[in-house]
Amino acid sequence: MNSEVLSKPFLAEKPKEVDAYIKSMLEKNVTPPEYHGAYWRPGYTCHDLLRYNWTQYRNCKYYYRYYGRYYY
C-alpha cells in the first residue's frame, strides 16, 4: 500500500501562487472559462480537483472567486 500511495504525485495547494494568479487575472479583466476537463462532478469543490491536476485546481479557484460559484 505504501508504494501505491507514494507512486501518486503530491499536489500542494500553493495558496500564494493561486492568489497571485487570481490577482493578475482580475487586473487583466480576464473572464475564466467554463470547465472542460474530465474530473469535475456535481458536489465537488476546487479542492477535489487538486488530486488530479494543480492547474485545474488553480483555474477553479479563479472561477469561484470571479463568479462566486463552482462549475455546473
mmCIF file of N, CA and C in Angstrom:
data_model
loop_
_atom_site.group_PDB
_atom_site.id
_atom_site.type_symbol
_atom_site.label_atom_id
_atom_site.label_comp_id
_atom_site.label_asym_id
_atom_site.label_seq_id
_atom_site.Cartn_x
_atom_site.Cartn_y
_atom_site.Cartn_z
ATOM 1 N N MET A 1 0.811 -1.192 0.000
ATOM 2 C CA MET A 1 0.000 0.000 0.000
ATOM 3 C C MET A 1 0.858 1.261 0.000
ATOM 4 N N ASN A 2 1.938 1.295 0.749
ATOM 5 C CA ASN A 2 2.784 2.476 0.787
ATOM 6 C C ASN A 2 3.353 2.812 -0.578
ATOM 7 N N SER A 3 3.779 1.805 -1.326
ATOM 8 C CA SER A 3 4.315 2.076 -2.660
ATOM 9 C C SER A 3 3.226 2.618 -3.576
ATOM 10 N N GLU A 4 2.001 2.164 -3.367
ATOM 11 C CA GLU A 4 0.873 2.665 -4.162
ATOM 12 C C GLU A 4 0.619 4.146 -3.864
ATOM 13 N N VAL A 5 0.672 4.509 -2.596
ATOM 14 C CA VAL A 5 0.469 5.902 -2.195
ATOM 15 C C VAL A 5 1.612 6.768 -2.699
ATOM 16 N N LEU A 6 2.820 6.293 -2.557
ATOM 17 C CA LEU A 6 3.981 7.077 -2.968
ATOM 18 C C LEU A 6 4.111 7.200 -4.478
ATOM 19 N N SER A 7 3.476 6.329 -5.224
ATOM 20 C CA SER A 7 3.581 6.397 -6.681
ATOM 21 C C SER A 7 2.738 7.522 -7.273
ATOM 22 N N LYS A 8 1.782 8.041 -6.500
ATOM 23 C CA LYS A 8 0.934 9.129 -6.988
ATOM 24 C C LYS A 8 1.603 10.471 -6.685
ATOM 25 N N PRO A 9 1.472 11.444 -7.600
ATOM 26 C CA PRO A 9 2.102 12.745 -7.358
ATOM 27 C C PRO A 9 1.413 13.485 -6.212
ATOM 28 N N PHE A 10 2.184 14.267 -5.484
ATOM 29 C CA PHE A 10 1.646 15.093 -4.415
ATOM 30 C C PHE A 10 1.470 16.497 -4.956
ATOM 31 N N LEU A 11 0.246 16.989 -4.948
ATOM 32 C CA LEU A 11 -0.042 18.317 -5.460
ATOM 33 C C LEU A 11 -0.467 19.211 -4.301
ATOM 34 N N ALA A 12 0.407 20.119 -3.907
ATOM 35 C CA ALA A 12 0.106 21.037 -2.814
ATOM 36 C C ALA A 12 -0.773 22.175 -3.307
ATOM 37 N N GLU A 13 -1.507 22.782 -2.405
ATOM 38 C CA GLU A 13 -2.428 23.853 -2.780
ATOM 39 C C GLU A 13 -1.718 25.114 -3.261
ATOM 40 N N LYS A 14 -0.582 25.455 -2.693
ATOM 41 C CA LYS A 14 0.195 26.642 -3.053
ATOM 42 C C LYS A 14 -0.670 27.905 -3.045
ATOM 43 N N PRO A 15 -1.219 28.285 -1.898
ATOM 44 C CA PRO A 15 -2.158 29.410 -1.849
ATOM 45 C C PRO A 15 -1.575 30.739 -2.321
ATOM 46 N N LYS A 16 -0.298 30.985 -2.076
ATOM 47 C CA LYS A 16 0.299 32.250 -2.533
ATOM 48 C C LYS A 16 0.340 32.320 -4.053
ATOM 49 N N GLU A 17 0.676 31.207 -4.694
ATOM 50 C CA GLU A 17 0.704 31.184 -6.160
ATOM 51 C C GLU A 17 -0.696 31.340 -6.736
ATOM 52 N N VAL A 18 -1.664 30.688 -6.116
ATOM 53 C CA VAL A 18 -3.051 30.785 -6.586
ATOM 54 C C VAL A 18 -3.553 32.215 -6.428
ATOM 55 N N ASP A 19 -3.305 32.830 -5.278
ATOM 56 C CA ASP A 19 -3.748 34.204 -5.052
ATOM 57 C C ASP A 19 -3.080 35.178 -6.013
ATOM 58 N N ALA A 20 -1.796 34.978 -6.294
ATOM 59 C CA ALA A 20 -1.096 35.845 -7.252
ATOM 60 C C ALA A 20 -1.680 35.679 -8.650
ATOM 61 N N TYR A 21 -1.991 34.453 -9.033
ATOM 62 C CA TYR A 21 -2.602 34.196 -10.340
ATOM 63 C C TYR A 21 -3.962 34.877 -10.433
ATOM 64 N N ILE A 22 -4.784 34.704 -9.409
ATOM 65 C CA ILE A 22 -6.118 35.300 -9.410
ATOM 66 C C ILE A 22 -6.019 36.818 -9.482
ATOM 67 N N LYS A 23 -5.124 37.396 -8.710
ATOM 68 C CA LYS A 23 -4.953 38.852 -8.714
ATOM 69 C C LYS A 23 -4.550 39.346 -10.096
ATOM 70 N N SER A 24 -3.607 38.660 -10.735
ATOM 71 C CA SER A 24 -3.150 39.101 -12.058
ATOM 72 C C SER A 24 -4.249 38.960 -13.105
ATOM 73 N N MET A 25 -5.040 37.898 -13.016
ATOM 74 C CA MET A 25 -6.125 37.703 -13.982
ATOM 75 C C MET A 25 -7.240 38.726 -13.775
ATOM 76 N N LEU A 26 -7.535 39.060 -12.530
ATOM 77 C CA LEU A 26 -8.551 40.078 -12.259
ATOM 78 C C LEU A 26 -8.093 41.448 -12.744
ATOM 79 N N GLU A 27 -6.805 41.754 -12.568
ATOM 80 C CA GLU A 27 -6.269 43.030 -13.047
ATOM 81 C C GLU A 27 -6.348 43.134 -14.563
ATOM 82 N N LYS A 28 -6.181 42.007 -15.244
ATOM 83 C CA LYS A 28 -6.256 41.979 -16.709
ATOM 84 C C LYS A 28 -7.700 41.876 -17.199
ATOM 85 N N ASN A 29 -8.648 41.725 -16.257
ATOM 86 C CA ASN A 29 -10.072 41.589 -16.571
ATOM 87 C C ASN A 29 -10.344 40.394 -17.486
ATOM 88 N N VAL A 30 -9.703 39.276 -17.185
ATOM 89 C CA VAL A 30 -9.872 38.045 -17.956
ATOM 90 C C VAL A 30 -11.025 37.239 -17.363
ATOM 91 N N THR A 31 -11.979 36.875 -18.193
ATOM 92 C CA THR A 31 -13.105 36.051 -17.759
ATOM 93 C C THR A 31 -12.669 34.591 -17.728
ATOM 94 N N PRO A 32 -12.869 33.907 -16.605
ATOM 95 C CA PRO A 32 -12.465 32.495 -16.548
ATOM 96 C C PRO A 32 -13.356 31.632 -17.436
ATOM 97 N N PRO A 33 -12.776 30.670 -18.121
ATOM 98 C CA PRO A 33 -13.582 29.799 -18.986
ATOM 99 C C PRO A 33 -14.366 28.776 -18.168
ATOM 100 N N GLU A 34 -15.386 28.224 -18.782
ATOM 101 C CA GLU A 34 -16.111 27.115 -18.167
ATOM 102 C C GLU A 34 -15.187 25.897 -18.131
ATOM 103 N N TYR A 35 -15.494 24.960 -17.274
ATOM 104 C CA TYR A 35 -14.666 23.761 -17.124
ATOM 105 C C TYR A 35 -14.891 22.801 -18.289
ATOM 106 N N HIS A 36 -13.790 22.326 -18.880
ATOM 107 C CA HIS A 36 -13.872 21.382 -19.994
ATOM 108 C C HIS A 36 -13.079 20.104 -19.737
ATOM 109 N N GLY A 37 -12.669 19.884 -18.501
ATOM 110 C CA GLY A 37 -11.899 18.685 -18.179
ATOM 111 C C GLY A 37 -12.801 17.485 -17.930
ATOM 112 N N ALA A 38 -12.195 16.422 -17.459
ATOM 113 C CA ALA A 38 -12.921 15.162 -17.260
ATOM 114 C C ALA A 38 -13.170 14.840 -15.787
ATOM 115 N N TYR A 39 -12.722 15.681 -14.873
ATOM 116 C CA TYR A 39 -12.746 15.308 -13.462
ATOM 117 C C TYR A 39 -13.866 15.937 -12.643
ATOM 118 N N TRP A 40 -14.478 17.005 -13.116
ATOM 119 C CA TRP A 40 -15.492 17.703 -12.322
ATOM 120 C C TRP A 40 -16.764 16.872 -12.192
ATOM 121 N N ARG A 41 -17.294 16.825 -10.972
ATOM 122 C CA ARG A 41 -18.536 16.113 -10.680
ATOM 123 C C ARG A 41 -19.430 17.018 -9.834
ATOM 124 N N PRO A 42 -20.752 16.875 -9.925
ATOM 125 C CA PRO A 42 -21.640 17.639 -9.047
ATOM 126 C C PRO A 42 -21.288 17.386 -7.582
ATOM 127 N N GLY A 43 -21.274 18.443 -6.800
ATOM 128 C CA GLY A 43 -20.933 18.328 -5.387
ATOM 129 C C GLY A 43 -19.454 18.519 -5.093
ATOM 130 N N TYR A 44 -18.620 18.579 -6.108
ATOM 131 C CA TYR A 44 -17.190 18.797 -5.917
ATOM 132 C C TYR A 44 -16.913 20.249 -5.539
ATOM 133 N N THR A 45 -15.771 20.460 -4.921
ATOM 134 C CA THR A 45 -15.213 21.790 -4.723
ATOM 135 C C THR A 45 -13.877 21.812 -5.459
ATOM 136 N N CYS A 46 -13.253 22.962 -5.484
ATOM 137 C CA CYS A 46 -11.959 23.070 -6.164
ATOM 138 C C CYS A 46 -10.939 22.114 -5.560
ATOM 139 N N HIS A 47 -11.027 21.913 -4.268
ATOM 140 C CA HIS A 47 -10.073 21.026 -3.598
ATOM 141 C C HIS A 47 -10.129 19.605 -4.159
ATOM 142 N N ASP A 48 -11.290 19.177 -4.618
ATOM 143 C CA ASP A 48 -11.413 17.840 -5.209
ATOM 144 C C ASP A 48 -10.608 17.714 -6.497
ATOM 145 N N LEU A 49 -10.429 18.811 -7.223
ATOM 146 C CA LEU A 49 -9.646 18.767 -8.460
ATOM 147 C C LEU A 49 -8.153 18.654 -8.188
ATOM 148 N N LEU A 50 -7.741 19.048 -6.998
ATOM 149 C CA LEU A 50 -6.317 19.048 -6.663
ATOM 150 C C LEU A 50 -5.711 17.656 -6.753
ATOM 151 N N ARG A 51 -6.481 16.629 -6.510
ATOM 152 C CA ARG A 51 -5.928 15.269 -6.589
ATOM 153 C C ARG A 51 -5.604 14.869 -8.025
ATOM 154 N N TYR A 52 -6.156 15.587 -9.002
ATOM 155 C CA TYR A 52 -5.946 15.252 -10.405
ATOM 156 C C TYR A 52 -4.952 16.180 -11.102
ATOM 157 N N ASN A 53 -5.109 17.499 -10.868
ATOM 158 C CA ASN A 53 -4.333 18.445 -11.662
ATOM 159 C C ASN A 53 -4.298 19.792 -10.947
ATOM 160 N N TRP A 54 -3.085 20.310 -10.686
ATOM 161 C CA TRP A 54 -2.957 21.573 -9.966
ATOM 162 C C TRP A 54 -3.479 22.742 -10.789
ATOM 163 N N THR A 55 -3.264 22.745 -12.097
ATOM 164 C CA THR A 55 -3.725 23.846 -12.945
ATOM 165 C C THR A 55 -5.248 23.918 -12.954
ATOM 166 N N GLN A 56 -5.913 22.788 -12.996
ATOM 167 C CA GLN A 56 -7.375 22.794 -12.940
ATOM 168 C C GLN A 56 -7.861 23.292 -11.578
ATOM 169 N N TYR A 57 -7.130 22.942 -10.533
ATOM 170 C CA TYR A 57 -7.444 23.455 -9.193
ATOM 171 C C TYR A 57 -7.330 24.971 -9.173
ATOM 172 N N ARG A 58 -6.228 25.495 -9.675
ATOM 173 C CA ARG A 58 -5.993 26.941 -9.706
ATOM 174 C C ARG A 58 -7.076 27.655 -10.515
ATOM 175 N N ASN A 59 -7.410 27.108 -11.677
ATOM 176 C CA ASN A 59 -8.431 27.713 -12.525
ATOM 177 C C ASN A 59 -9.804 27.679 -11.858
ATOM 178 N N CYS A 60 -10.085 26.617 -11.134
ATOM 179 C CA CYS A 60 -11.342 26.510 -10.398
ATOM 180 C C CYS A 60 -11.416 27.586 -9.317
ATOM 181 N N LYS A 61 -10.316 27.800 -8.614
ATOM 182 C CA LYS A 61 -10.284 28.830 -7.579
ATOM 183 C C LYS A 61 -10.543 30.205 -8.187
ATOM 184 N N TYR A 62 -9.995 30.468 -9.364
ATOM 185 C CA TYR A 62 -10.236 31.741 -10.041
ATOM 186 C C TYR A 62 -11.697 31.846 -10.469
ATOM 187 N N TYR A 63 -12.237 30.792 -11.036
ATOM 188 C CA TYR A 63 -13.635 30.760 -11.461
ATOM 189 C C TYR A 63 -14.548 31.049 -10.265
ATOM 190 N N TYR A 64 -14.253 30.408 -9.144
ATOM 191 C CA TYR A 64 -15.067 30.596 -7.949
ATOM 192 C C TYR A 64 -14.969 32.032 -7.435
ATOM 193 N N ARG A 65 -13.777 32.583 -7.446
ATOM 194 C CA ARG A 65 -13.601 33.966 -6.989
ATOM 195 C C ARG A 65 -14.325 34.933 -7.914
ATOM 196 N N TYR A 66 -14.300 34.670 -9.209
ATOM 197 C CA TYR A 66 -14.897 35.558 -10.204
ATOM 198 C C TYR A 66 -16.427 35.496 -10.180
ATOM 199 N N TYR A 67 -16.977 34.286 -10.205
ATOM 200 C CA TYR A 67 -18.426 34.107 -10.301
ATOM 201 C C TYR A 67 -19.122 33.877 -8.957
ATOM 202 N N GLY A 68 -18.373 33.491 -7.935
ATOM 203 C CA GLY A 68 -18.974 33.214 -6.639
ATOM 204 C C GLY A 68 -19.700 31.882 -6.576
ATOM 205 N N ARG A 69 -19.385 30.996 -7.495
ATOM 206 C CA ARG A 69 -19.994 29.661 -7.532
ATOM 207 C C ARG A 69 -19.016 28.702 -8.190
ATOM 208 N N TYR A 70 -19.299 27.416 -8.016
ATOM 209 C CA TYR A 70 -18.483 26.396 -8.671
ATOM 210 C C TYR A 70 -19.027 26.107 -10.059
ATOM 211 N N TYR A 71 -18.314 25.274 -10.790
ATOM 212 C CA TYR A 71 -18.755 24.879 -12.129
ATOM 213 C C TYR A 71 -20.089 24.141 -12.057
ATOM 214 N N TYR A 72 -20.795 24.133 -13.167
ATOM 215 C CA TYR A 72 -22.041 23.356 -13.261
ATOM 216 C C TYR A 72 -21.727 21.941 -13.634
#
